[in-house]
Amino acid sequence: MADTQPAVSTAAEKDIAPNGAGHHSRYQRPNYRTMIEGQDAYADGGALQIGNWQPYEHRKLANPAPLGLSAFALTTFVLSALNMHTRDTAAPNIVLSLAFGYGGLVQLLAGMWEMATGNTFGATALSSYGGFWLSYAIILTPGFHVLDEYTKPQTANVLGFYLFGWFIFTTLLVLCTLRSTLALFLLFFTLDLAFLFLACEQMATNLGNATAALALQKTGGLFGFLAAFLAWYNALAGIQDSSNSFFQVPVIHFPWSDHAQELRKQKSAEHQA
């Protein structure tokens, strides 16, 4: 992240590096380190933080958000490639392994660990999308016979209802990112559009319009691609610090976010001094 914080006390500057040695620069962005030290943490896509908040307890925990974001990104990337019929491949069977193991189980665990940190938004988002991938894998698994009782038009309808539900839920999360960072907002916005187009694809299938259904599926796949790469981008922002990287990717705080307002106050104080 391009933003920096002013000098703080020596104790607050210290942070253990991944190899157990050294400490981070004081120019590290105010993210998970401030959170575990009991200080207020600003919006940060890399930690799935949407605003200024403080954890319930002080624990020395790793940041679970990059793990959950990475699990979501890879699973979404593969499914989106299939939705776009990349290299004439569309059968979603390969997604089952990722949806059960990585996008499902691992992301769900990351969401549970977000609860331990007191991050309500991160816990809700990661746990819910972990549940989404598990439920999607169950739908695709023949042994569960989820869709056996429906005719082909009814199958398109119920899948449309299913995806519209996830579109509505994701819209709620989009609203919660409006005071955070551009990177986090774009992640949920593109995901929201992906759900919308894929739900509309099912409605077009129900109406028998194969041409429109294919176009909507590919459009949904495109927005899914964008969401996957934005999830990886936010994950990178959460992993990078001065102990493991020579640079940090910017997440761009909105001008009305808590972090941007705090920076303006600091600059105003410096000018007055």
Coordinates of C-alpha atoms in Angstrom, one line a residue:
M1 CA 0.0 0.0 0.0
A2 CA 1.4 3.4 -0.9
D3 CA 0.1 5.2 2.2
T4 CA 2.5 5.5 5.2
Q5 CA 2.0 6.2 8.9
P6 CA 4.0 8.6 11.1
A7 CA 6.6 7.3 13.5
V8 CA 5.3 5.4 16.4
S9 CA 6.8 4.1 19.6
T10 CA 9.7 1.6 19.3
A11 CA 7.6 -1.2 20.8
A12 CA 4.9 -0.6 18.2
E13 CA 7.4 -0.7 15.4
K14 CA 8.6 -4.2 16.3
D15 CA 7.1 -7.2 14.5
I16 CA 8.4 -10.7 14.1
A17 CA 9.5 -11.6 10.6
P18 CA 8.4 -15.0 9.0
N19 CA 11.8 -16.5 9.8
G20 CA 11.6 -15.4 13.4
A21 CA 14.3 -12.7 13.1
G22 CA 14.3 -9.0 12.6
H23 CA 11.5 -6.5 12.7
H24 CA 9.5 -4.6 10.2
S25 CA 9.9 -1.1 9.1
R26 CA 7.7 1.6 10.7
Y27 CA 6.5 2.4 7.1
Q28 CA 4.6 -0.8 7.0
R29 CA 0.9 -0.1 6.3
P30 CA -1.4 -0.2 9.4
N31 CA -3.0 -3.6 8.9
Y32 CA -2.9 -6.8 10.8
R33 CA 0.1 -5.9 13.0
T34 CA -1.9 -3.0 14.6
M35 CA -4.9 -5.3 15.0
I36 CA -3.1 -7.9 17.1
E37 CA -1.5 -5.2 19.2
G38 CA -4.9 -3.9 20.2
Q39 CA -4.8 -0.7 18.2
D40 CA -7.5 0.4 15.8
A41 CA -7.0 -1.0 12.3
Y42 CA -7.9 0.8 9.2
A43 CA -9.6 -0.5 6.1
D44 CA -7.3 -3.0 4.4
G45 CA -8.2 -5.3 1.5
G46 CA -5.3 -7.6 2.4
A47 CA -6.9 -8.2 5.8
L48 CA -10.5 -8.0 4.6
Q49 CA -11.0 -4.9 6.8
I50 CA -13.7 -2.5 5.7
G51 CA -13.2 0.2 8.4
N52 CA -11.7 1.4 11.6
W53 CA -12.1 -1.3 14.3
Q54 CA -10.5 -3.0 17.2
P55 CA -10.4 -6.7 18.0
Y56 CA -12.1 -8.2 21.0
E57 CA -8.9 -9.8 22.4
H58 CA -5.2 -9.4 21.8
R59 CA -3.9 -12.6 20.3
K60 CA -0.7 -13.3 18.3
L61 CA -2.4 -14.8 15.2
A62 CA -1.5 -14.8 11.6
N63 CA -3.7 -12.9 9.2
P64 CA -6.1 -15.5 7.8
A65 CA -7.5 -13.3 5.0
P66 CA -4.8 -14.0 2.4
L67 CA -5.4 -17.7 2.7
G68 CA -9.2 -17.4 2.3
L69 CA -8.8 -14.9 -0.6
S70 CA -6.3 -17.2 -2.4
A71 CA -8.6 -20.2 -2.0
F72 CA -11.5 -18.2 -3.4
A73 CA -9.3 -16.8 -6.2
L74 CA -8.0 -20.1 -7.6
T75 CA -11.3 -21.9 -7.5
T76 CA -13.1 -18.9 -9.1
F77 CA -10.3 -18.7 -11.8
V78 CA -10.8 -22.3 -12.9
L79 CA -14.6 -22.1 -13.0
S80 CA -14.5 -18.8 -14.9
A81 CA -12.1 -20.3 -17.5
L82 CA -14.7 -23.1 -18.0
N83 CA -17.6 -20.6 -18.1
M84 CA -15.8 -18.7 -20.9
H85 CA -15.3 -22.0 -22.8
T86 CA -11.6 -21.5 -22.8
R87 CA -9.9 -23.8 -25.3
D88 CA -13.3 -25.3 -26.1
T89 CA -13.6 -26.7 -22.6
A90 CA -16.8 -26.2 -20.5
A91 CA -17.4 -29.3 -18.4
P92 CA -17.1 -28.2 -14.7
N93 CA -16.0 -31.6 -13.3
I94 CA -12.4 -30.4 -12.5
V95 CA -13.9 -27.7 -10.2
L96 CA -15.2 -30.3 -7.8
S97 CA -11.8 -31.0 -6.3
L98 CA -11.1 -27.3 -5.7
A99 CA -14.6 -26.6 -4.6
F100 CA -14.5 -29.3 -1.9
G101 CA -10.9 -28.9 -0.8
Y102 CA -9.5 -25.4 -1.4
G103 CA -12.3 -23.0 -2.2
G104 CA -14.7 -24.8 0.2
L105 CA -12.9 -26.3 3.2
V106 CA -9.9 -24.1 3.3
Q107 CA -11.8 -20.9 2.8
L108 CA -14.4 -21.9 5.4
L109 CA -11.6 -22.5 7.9
A110 CA -10.1 -19.1 7.1
G111 CA -13.5 -17.6 7.8
M112 CA -13.6 -19.3 11.2
W113 CA -10.2 -18.0 12.0
E114 CA -11.4 -14.5 11.1
M115 CA -14.0 -14.9 13.8
A116 CA -11.2 -15.5 16.3
T117 CA -9.7 -12.1 15.3
G118 CA -13.0 -10.4 15.8
N119 CA -13.3 -9.4 12.1
T120 CA -17.0 -9.7 11.4
F121 CA -16.9 -8.8 7.7
G122 CA -14.0 -11.1 6.9
A123 CA -15.6 -14.0 8.8
T124 CA -18.9 -13.5 7.1
A125 CA -17.5 -13.2 3.6
L126 CA -14.9 -16.1 3.7
S127 CA -17.2 -18.5 5.6
S128 CA -20.1 -17.8 3.3
Y129 CA -18.1 -18.2 0.1
G130 CA -16.5 -21.3 1.5
G131 CA -20.1 -22.6 2.0
F132 CA -20.9 -21.5 -1.5
W133 CA -18.2 -23.7 -3.0
L134 CA -19.1 -26.6 -0.9
S135 CA -22.8 -26.4 -1.8
Y136 CA -21.8 -25.9 -5.5
A137 CA -19.7 -29.0 -5.4
I138 CA -22.6 -30.9 -3.8
I139 CA -24.9 -29.8 -6.7
L140 CA -22.3 -31.0 -9.3
T141 CA -21.7 -34.4 -7.6
P142 CA -23.9 -37.0 -9.1
G143 CA -24.1 -39.1 -5.9
F144 CA -26.0 -36.4 -4.1
H145 CA -28.8 -36.4 -6.7
V146 CA -29.6 -32.8 -6.0
L147 CA -31.2 -32.0 -9.3
D148 CA -32.7 -35.4 -10.2
E149 CA -36.3 -34.4 -9.4
Y150 CA -36.3 -31.4 -11.7
T151 CA -37.0 -31.3 -15.5
K152 CA -34.4 -29.5 -17.6
P153 CA -36.3 -26.2 -17.6
Q154 CA -36.9 -26.5 -13.8
T155 CA -33.2 -27.2 -13.3
A156 CA -32.3 -23.9 -15.0
N157 CA -34.9 -22.2 -12.8
V158 CA -33.6 -23.5 -9.5
L159 CA -30.0 -22.8 -10.4
G160 CA -31.1 -19.3 -11.3
F161 CA -32.7 -18.9 -7.9
Y162 CA -29.6 -20.2 -6.3
L163 CA -27.3 -17.8 -8.1
F164 CA -29.7 -14.8 -7.6
G165 CA -29.5 -15.5 -3.9
W166 CA -25.7 -15.2 -4.0
F167 CA -26.0 -12.1 -6.1
I168 CA -28.2 -10.5 -3.4
F169 CA -25.8 -11.5 -0.6
T170 CA -22.8 -10.2 -2.5
T171 CA -24.6 -6.9 -3.1
L172 CA -24.8 -6.5 0.7
L173 CA -21.1 -7.0 1.0
V174 CA -20.4 -4.5 -1.8
L175 CA -22.3 -1.9 0.2
C176 CA -20.0 -2.7 3.2
T177 CA -16.9 -1.9 1.1
L178 CA -17.9 1.6 0.1
R179 CA -15.7 3.1 2.9
S180 CA -12.8 0.8 2.5
T181 CA -10.4 0.5 -0.5
L182 CA -10.8 0.5 -4.2
A183 CA -9.2 -2.9 -4.5
L184 CA -11.6 -4.5 -2.0
F185 CA -14.6 -2.8 -3.5
L186 CA -13.7 -3.9 -7.1
L187 CA -13.3 -7.5 -5.9
F188 CA -16.8 -7.7 -4.5
F189 CA -18.3 -5.6 -7.3
T190 CA -17.0 -7.8 -10.1
L191 CA -18.0 -10.9 -8.2
D192 CA -21.5 -9.5 -7.8
L193 CA -21.7 -8.9 -11.6
A194 CA -20.5 -12.5 -12.2
F195 CA -23.3 -13.9 -10.1
L196 CA -25.8 -11.7 -11.8
F197 CA -24.8 -12.7 -15.3
L198 CA -24.6 -16.4 -14.4
A199 CA -28.1 -16.2 -12.9
C200 CA -29.4 -14.5 -16.0
E201 CA -27.8 -17.3 -18.0
Q202 CA -30.0 -19.8 -16.2
M203 CA -33.1 -17.8 -16.9
A204 CA -32.2 -17.6 -20.6
T205 CA -31.7 -21.3 -20.6
N206 CA -35.1 -21.8 -19.1
L207 CA -36.6 -19.7 -21.9
G208 CA -34.8 -21.8 -24.5
N209 CA -32.6 -18.9 -25.8
A210 CA -29.3 -20.8 -26.2
T211 CA -27.5 -17.9 -27.9
A212 CA -28.3 -15.4 -25.1
A213 CA -27.4 -18.1 -22.5
L214 CA -24.0 -18.7 -23.9
A215 CA -23.3 -14.9 -24.1
L216 CA -24.4 -14.4 -20.5
Q217 CA -22.3 -17.4 -19.3
K218 CA -19.2 -16.1 -21.0
T219 CA -19.8 -12.6 -19.6
G220 CA -20.2 -14.0 -16.2
G221 CA -17.0 -15.9 -16.7
L222 CA -15.2 -12.7 -17.6
F223 CA -16.3 -10.9 -14.5
G224 CA -15.4 -14.1 -12.5
F225 CA -11.9 -13.8 -14.0
L226 CA -11.6 -10.2 -12.8
A227 CA -12.8 -11.2 -9.4
A228 CA -10.3 -14.0 -9.1
F229 CA -7.4 -11.7 -10.0
L230 CA -8.6 -9.0 -7.7
A231 CA -8.8 -11.6 -4.9
W232 CA -5.2 -12.6 -5.6
Y233 CA -4.3 -8.9 -5.6
N234 CA -5.9 -8.3 -2.2
A235 CA -4.2 -11.5 -0.9
L236 CA -0.8 -10.2 -2.0
A237 CA -1.5 -6.9 -0.2
G238 CA -2.1 -8.9 3.0
I239 CA 1.0 -11.1 2.6
Q240 CA 3.5 -8.4 1.7
D241 CA 5.5 -6.5 4.3
S242 CA 9.0 -5.2 4.7
S243 CA 10.3 -8.6 5.8
N244 CA 9.4 -10.4 2.6
S245 CA 9.0 -7.9 -0.2
F246 CA 10.8 -4.9 -1.7
F247 CA 7.5 -3.2 -2.5
Q248 CA 3.9 -3.2 -1.5
V249 CA 1.0 -3.1 -4.0
P250 CA -1.4 -0.2 -3.5
V251 CA -5.0 -0.8 -2.5
I252 CA -6.0 2.8 -2.8
H253 CA -8.2 4.1 0.1
F254 CA -11.3 5.9 -0.9
P255 CA -11.0 9.7 0.0
W256 CA -13.9 9.3 2.5
S257 CA -12.4 6.2 4.2
D258 CA -11.2 6.4 7.8
H259 CA -7.6 6.0 6.8
A260 CA -7.7 8.8 4.2
Q261 CA -9.4 11.1 6.7
E262 CA -6.7 10.3 9.3
L263 CA -4.0 11.1 6.8
R264 CA -5.6 14.5 6.0
K265 CA -5.7 15.3 9.7
Q266 CA -2.0 14.4 10.1
K267 CA -1.0 16.5 7.2
S268 CA -3.1 19.4 8.5
A269 CA -1.5 19.1 11.9
E270 CA 2.0 19.1 10.3
H271 CA 1.3 22.2 8.4
Q272 CA 0.0 24.0 11.5
A273 CA 3.1 22.9 13.4

